[in-house]
PDB file of C-alpha atoms in Angstrom:
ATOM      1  CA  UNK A   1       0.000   0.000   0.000  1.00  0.00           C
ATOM      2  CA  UNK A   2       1.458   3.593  -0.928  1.00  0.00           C
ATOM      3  CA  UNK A   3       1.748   6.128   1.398  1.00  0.00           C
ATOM      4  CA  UNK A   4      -0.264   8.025  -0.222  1.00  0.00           C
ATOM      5  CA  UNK A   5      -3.244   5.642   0.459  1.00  0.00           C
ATOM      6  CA  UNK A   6      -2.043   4.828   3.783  1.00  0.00           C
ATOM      7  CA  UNK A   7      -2.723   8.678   4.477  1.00  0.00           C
ATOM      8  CA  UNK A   8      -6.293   8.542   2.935  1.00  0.00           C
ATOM      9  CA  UNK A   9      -7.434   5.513   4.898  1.00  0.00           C
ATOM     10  CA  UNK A  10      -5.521   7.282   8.013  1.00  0.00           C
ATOM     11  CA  UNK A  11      -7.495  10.649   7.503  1.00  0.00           C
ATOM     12  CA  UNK A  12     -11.121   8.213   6.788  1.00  0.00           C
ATOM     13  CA  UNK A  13     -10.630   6.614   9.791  1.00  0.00           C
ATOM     14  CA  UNK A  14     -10.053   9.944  11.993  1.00  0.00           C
ATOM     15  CA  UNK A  15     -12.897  11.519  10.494  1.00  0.00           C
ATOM     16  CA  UNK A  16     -15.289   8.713  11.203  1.00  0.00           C
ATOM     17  CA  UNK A  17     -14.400   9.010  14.768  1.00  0.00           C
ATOM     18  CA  UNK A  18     -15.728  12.457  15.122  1.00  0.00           C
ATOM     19  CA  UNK A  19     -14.913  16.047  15.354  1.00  0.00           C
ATOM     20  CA  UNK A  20     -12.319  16.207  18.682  1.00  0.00           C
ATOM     21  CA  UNK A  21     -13.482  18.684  21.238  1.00  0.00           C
ATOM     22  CA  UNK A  22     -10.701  20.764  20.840  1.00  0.00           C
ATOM     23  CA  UNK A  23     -11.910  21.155  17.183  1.00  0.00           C
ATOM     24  CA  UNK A  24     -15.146  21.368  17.939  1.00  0.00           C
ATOM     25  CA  UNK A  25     -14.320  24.186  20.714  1.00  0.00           C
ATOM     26  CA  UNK A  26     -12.365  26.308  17.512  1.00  0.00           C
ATOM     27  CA  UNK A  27     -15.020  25.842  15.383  1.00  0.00           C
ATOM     28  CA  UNK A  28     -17.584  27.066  17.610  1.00  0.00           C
ATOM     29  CA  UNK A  29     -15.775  30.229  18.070  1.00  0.00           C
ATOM     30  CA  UNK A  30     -15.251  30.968  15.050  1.00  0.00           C
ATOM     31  CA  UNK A  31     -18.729  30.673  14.215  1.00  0.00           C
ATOM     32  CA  UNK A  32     -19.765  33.322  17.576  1.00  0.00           C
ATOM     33  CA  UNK A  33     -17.893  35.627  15.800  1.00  0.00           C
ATOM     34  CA  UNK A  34     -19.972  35.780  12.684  1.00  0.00           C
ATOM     35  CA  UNK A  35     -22.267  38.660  12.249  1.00  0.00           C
ATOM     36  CA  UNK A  36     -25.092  37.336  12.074  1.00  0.00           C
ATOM     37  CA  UNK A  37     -25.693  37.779   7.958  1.00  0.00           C
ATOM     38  CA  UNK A  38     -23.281  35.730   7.137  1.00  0.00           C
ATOM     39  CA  UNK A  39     -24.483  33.092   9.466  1.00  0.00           C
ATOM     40  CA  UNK A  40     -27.825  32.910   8.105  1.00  0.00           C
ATOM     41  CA  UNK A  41     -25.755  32.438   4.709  1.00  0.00           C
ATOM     42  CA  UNK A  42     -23.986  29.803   6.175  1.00  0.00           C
ATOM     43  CA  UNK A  43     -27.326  27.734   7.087  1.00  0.00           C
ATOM     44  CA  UNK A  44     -28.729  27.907   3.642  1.00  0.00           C
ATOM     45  CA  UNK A  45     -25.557  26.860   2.258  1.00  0.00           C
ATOM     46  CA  UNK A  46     -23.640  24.069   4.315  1.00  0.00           C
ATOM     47  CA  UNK A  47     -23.663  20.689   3.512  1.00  0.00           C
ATOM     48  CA  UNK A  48     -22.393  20.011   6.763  1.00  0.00           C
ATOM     49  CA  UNK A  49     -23.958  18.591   9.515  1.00  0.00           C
ATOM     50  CA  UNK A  50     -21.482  19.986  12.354  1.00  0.00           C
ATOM     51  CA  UNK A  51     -21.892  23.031  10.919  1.00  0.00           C
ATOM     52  CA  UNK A  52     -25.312  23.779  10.359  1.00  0.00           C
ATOM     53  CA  UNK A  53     -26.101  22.701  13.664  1.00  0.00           C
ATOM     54  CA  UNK A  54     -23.465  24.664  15.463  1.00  0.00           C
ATOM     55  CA  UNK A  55     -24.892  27.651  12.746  1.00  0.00           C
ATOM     56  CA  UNK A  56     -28.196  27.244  13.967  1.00  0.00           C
ATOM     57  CA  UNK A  57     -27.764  26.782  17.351  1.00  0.00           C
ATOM     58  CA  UNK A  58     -25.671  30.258  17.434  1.00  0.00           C
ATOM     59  CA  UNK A  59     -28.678  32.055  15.539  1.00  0.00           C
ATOM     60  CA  UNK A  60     -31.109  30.539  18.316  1.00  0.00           C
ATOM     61  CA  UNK A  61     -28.883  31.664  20.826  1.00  0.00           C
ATOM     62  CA  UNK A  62     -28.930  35.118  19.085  1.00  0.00           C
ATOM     63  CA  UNK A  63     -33.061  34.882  19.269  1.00  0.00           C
ATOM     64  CA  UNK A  64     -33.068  34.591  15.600  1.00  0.00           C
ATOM     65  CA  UNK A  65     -35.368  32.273  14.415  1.00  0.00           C
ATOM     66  CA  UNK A  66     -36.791  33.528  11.090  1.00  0.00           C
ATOM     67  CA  UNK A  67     -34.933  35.454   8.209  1.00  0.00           C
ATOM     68  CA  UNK A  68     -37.096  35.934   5.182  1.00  0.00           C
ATOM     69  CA  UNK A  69     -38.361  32.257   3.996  1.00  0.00           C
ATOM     70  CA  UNK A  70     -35.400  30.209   5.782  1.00  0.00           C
ATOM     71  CA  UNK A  71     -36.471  28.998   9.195  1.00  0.00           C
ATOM     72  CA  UNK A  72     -34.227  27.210  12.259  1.00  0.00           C
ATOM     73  CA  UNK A  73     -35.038  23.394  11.327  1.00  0.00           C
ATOM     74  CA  UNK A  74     -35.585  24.048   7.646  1.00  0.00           C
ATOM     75  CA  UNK A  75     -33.136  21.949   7.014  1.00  0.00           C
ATOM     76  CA  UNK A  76     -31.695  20.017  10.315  1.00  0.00           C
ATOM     77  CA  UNK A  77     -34.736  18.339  11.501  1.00  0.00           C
ATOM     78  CA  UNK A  78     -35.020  16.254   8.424  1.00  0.00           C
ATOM     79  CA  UNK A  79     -31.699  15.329   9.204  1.00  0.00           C
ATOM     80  CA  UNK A  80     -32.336  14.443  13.016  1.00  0.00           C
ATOM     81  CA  UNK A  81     -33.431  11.069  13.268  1.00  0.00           C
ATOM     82  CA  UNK A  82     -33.410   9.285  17.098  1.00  0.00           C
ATOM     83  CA  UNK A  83     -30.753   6.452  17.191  1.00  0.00           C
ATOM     84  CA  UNK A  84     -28.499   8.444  14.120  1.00  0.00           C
ATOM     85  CA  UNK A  85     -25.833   8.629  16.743  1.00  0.00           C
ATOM     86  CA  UNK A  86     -24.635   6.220  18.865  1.00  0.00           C
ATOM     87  CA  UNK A  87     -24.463   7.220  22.412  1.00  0.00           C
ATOM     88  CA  UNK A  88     -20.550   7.147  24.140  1.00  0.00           C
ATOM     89  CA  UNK A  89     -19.774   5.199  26.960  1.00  0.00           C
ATOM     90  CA  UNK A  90     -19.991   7.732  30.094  1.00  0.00           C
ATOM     91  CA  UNK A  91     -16.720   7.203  31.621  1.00  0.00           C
ATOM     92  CA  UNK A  92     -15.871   9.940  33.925  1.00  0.00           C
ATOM     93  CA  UNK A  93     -18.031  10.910  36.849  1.00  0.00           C
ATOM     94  CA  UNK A  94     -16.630  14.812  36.655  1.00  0.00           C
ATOM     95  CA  UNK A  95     -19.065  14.807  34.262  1.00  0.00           C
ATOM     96  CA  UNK A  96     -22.116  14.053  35.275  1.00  0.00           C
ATOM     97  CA  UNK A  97     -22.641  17.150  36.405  1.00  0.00           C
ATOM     98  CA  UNK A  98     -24.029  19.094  33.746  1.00  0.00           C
ATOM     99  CA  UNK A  99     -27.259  18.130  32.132  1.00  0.00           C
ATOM    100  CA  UNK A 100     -29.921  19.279  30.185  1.00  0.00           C
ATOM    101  CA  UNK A 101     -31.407  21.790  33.367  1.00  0.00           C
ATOM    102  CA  UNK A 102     -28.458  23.674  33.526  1.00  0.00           C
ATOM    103  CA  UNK A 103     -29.218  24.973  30.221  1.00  0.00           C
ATOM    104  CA  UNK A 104     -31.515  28.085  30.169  1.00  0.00           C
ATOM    105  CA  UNK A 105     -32.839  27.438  26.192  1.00  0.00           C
ATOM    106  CA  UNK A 106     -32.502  24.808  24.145  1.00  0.00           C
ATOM    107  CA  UNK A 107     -30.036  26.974  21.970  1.00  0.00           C
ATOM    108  CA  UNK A 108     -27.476  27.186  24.816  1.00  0.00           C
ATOM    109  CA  UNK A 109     -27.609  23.097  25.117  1.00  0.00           C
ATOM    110  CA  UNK A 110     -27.179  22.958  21.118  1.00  0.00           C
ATOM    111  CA  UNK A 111     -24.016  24.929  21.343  1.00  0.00           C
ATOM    112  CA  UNK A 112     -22.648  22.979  24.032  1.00  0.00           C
ATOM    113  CA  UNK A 113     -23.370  19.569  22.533  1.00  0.00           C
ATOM    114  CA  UNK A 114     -22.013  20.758  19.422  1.00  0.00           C
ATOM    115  CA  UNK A 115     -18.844  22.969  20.783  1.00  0.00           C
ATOM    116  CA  UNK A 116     -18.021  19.871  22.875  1.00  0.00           C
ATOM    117  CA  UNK A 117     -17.390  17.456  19.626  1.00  0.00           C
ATOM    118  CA  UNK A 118     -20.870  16.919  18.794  1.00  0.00           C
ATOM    119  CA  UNK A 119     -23.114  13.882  18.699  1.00  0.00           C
ATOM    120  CA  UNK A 120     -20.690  11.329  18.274  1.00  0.00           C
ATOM    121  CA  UNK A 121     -18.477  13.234  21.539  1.00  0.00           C
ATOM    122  CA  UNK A 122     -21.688  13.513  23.849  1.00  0.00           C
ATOM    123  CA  UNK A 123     -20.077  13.530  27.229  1.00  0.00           C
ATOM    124  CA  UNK A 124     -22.622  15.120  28.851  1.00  0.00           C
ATOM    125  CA  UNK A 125     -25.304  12.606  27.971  1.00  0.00           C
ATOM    126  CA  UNK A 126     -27.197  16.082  26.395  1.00  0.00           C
ATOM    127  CA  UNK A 127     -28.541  14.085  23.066  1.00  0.00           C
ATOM    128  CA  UNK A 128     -30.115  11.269  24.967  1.00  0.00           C
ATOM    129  CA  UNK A 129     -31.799   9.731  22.106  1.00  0.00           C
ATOM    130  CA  UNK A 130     -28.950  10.149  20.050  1.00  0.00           C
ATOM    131  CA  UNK A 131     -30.902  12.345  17.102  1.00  0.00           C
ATOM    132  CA  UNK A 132     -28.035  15.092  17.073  1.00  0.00           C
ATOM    133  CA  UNK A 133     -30.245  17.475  19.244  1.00  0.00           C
ATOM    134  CA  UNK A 134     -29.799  18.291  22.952  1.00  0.00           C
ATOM    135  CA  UNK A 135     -32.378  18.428  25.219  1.00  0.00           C
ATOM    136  CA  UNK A 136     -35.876  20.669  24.098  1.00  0.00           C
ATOM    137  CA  UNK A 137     -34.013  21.682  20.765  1.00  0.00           C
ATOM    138  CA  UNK A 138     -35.944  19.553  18.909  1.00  0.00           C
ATOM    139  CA  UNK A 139     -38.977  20.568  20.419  1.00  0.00           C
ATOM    140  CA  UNK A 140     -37.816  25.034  20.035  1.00  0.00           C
ATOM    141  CA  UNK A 141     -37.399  23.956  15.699  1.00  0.00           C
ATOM    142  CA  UNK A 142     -40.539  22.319  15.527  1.00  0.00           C
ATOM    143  CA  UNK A 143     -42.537  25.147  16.872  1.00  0.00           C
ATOM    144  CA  UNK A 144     -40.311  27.507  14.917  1.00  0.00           C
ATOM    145  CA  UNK A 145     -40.776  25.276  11.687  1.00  0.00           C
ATOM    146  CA  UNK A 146     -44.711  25.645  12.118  1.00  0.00           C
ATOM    147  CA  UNK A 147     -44.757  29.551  12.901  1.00  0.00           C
ATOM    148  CA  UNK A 148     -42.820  30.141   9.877  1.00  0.00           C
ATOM    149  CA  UNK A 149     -44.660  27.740   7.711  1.00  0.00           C
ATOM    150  CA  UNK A 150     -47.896  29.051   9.100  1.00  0.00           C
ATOM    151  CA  UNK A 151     -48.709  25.327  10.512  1.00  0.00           C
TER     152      UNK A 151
END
């Protein structure tokens, strides 16, 4: 096997294992810093998962749920099916103590699952049924999804 292709099935293989914290932690900055224009941009146009839900989640937090005829959920509750991700093994007591009550919206939870590594990184047990979307989340883009589809 080249090295070439060792590299490929090297970089597979560490991107099927998930977005490290650390990463995810960047990422999530990077995206608080947007202005909130080009966010909005950003959810129409991603193709990625991470992404759009750390984009959206960062817009809820921001109390923007609406701009023009794109909605939160327009596009990420198609995508968030229970039992998508598999739920890690809970291995260190330290942190058991954050859950889904110390979260004043569902936004705030969203960012933290997703600026802690996302699904596949769930420490904190936030995405219990393992659909990609902490705690009430779910519930805040379904009633956002039916205000601004008039359903």
């Amino acid at each position: 096997m080249s090295n070439a292709c060792r590299a490929l099935l090297l970089l597979l293989l560490l991107t099927a294992c998930g977005v490290s914290p650390d990463a995810a932690r960047d990422e999530a900055r990077r995206i608080n810093e947007l202005d909130s224009a080009t966010l909005w941009q950003a959810q129409v146009t991603t193709n990625d998962f991470t992404e759009l839900n750390q984009v959206e989640a960062e817009l809820g937090s921001r109390d923007q749920f609406v701009n023009g005829p794109y909605y939160l959920g327009q596009r990420s509750l198609a995508q968030a099916r229970p039992g998508r991700w598999r739920r890690p093994r809970q291995d260190d007591p330290n942190l058991d103590g954050i859950d889904c009550s110390d979260f004043l919206t569902g936004a705030a939870a969203q960012a933290e699952l997703m600026g802690s590594g996302g699904p596949l990184n769930d420490r904190h047990r936030l995405d219990e049924d393992g659909d990609g979307l902490a705690c009430g989340w779910r519930d805040d883009l379904q009633r956002i999804a039916a205000r601004a589809t008039g359903g």
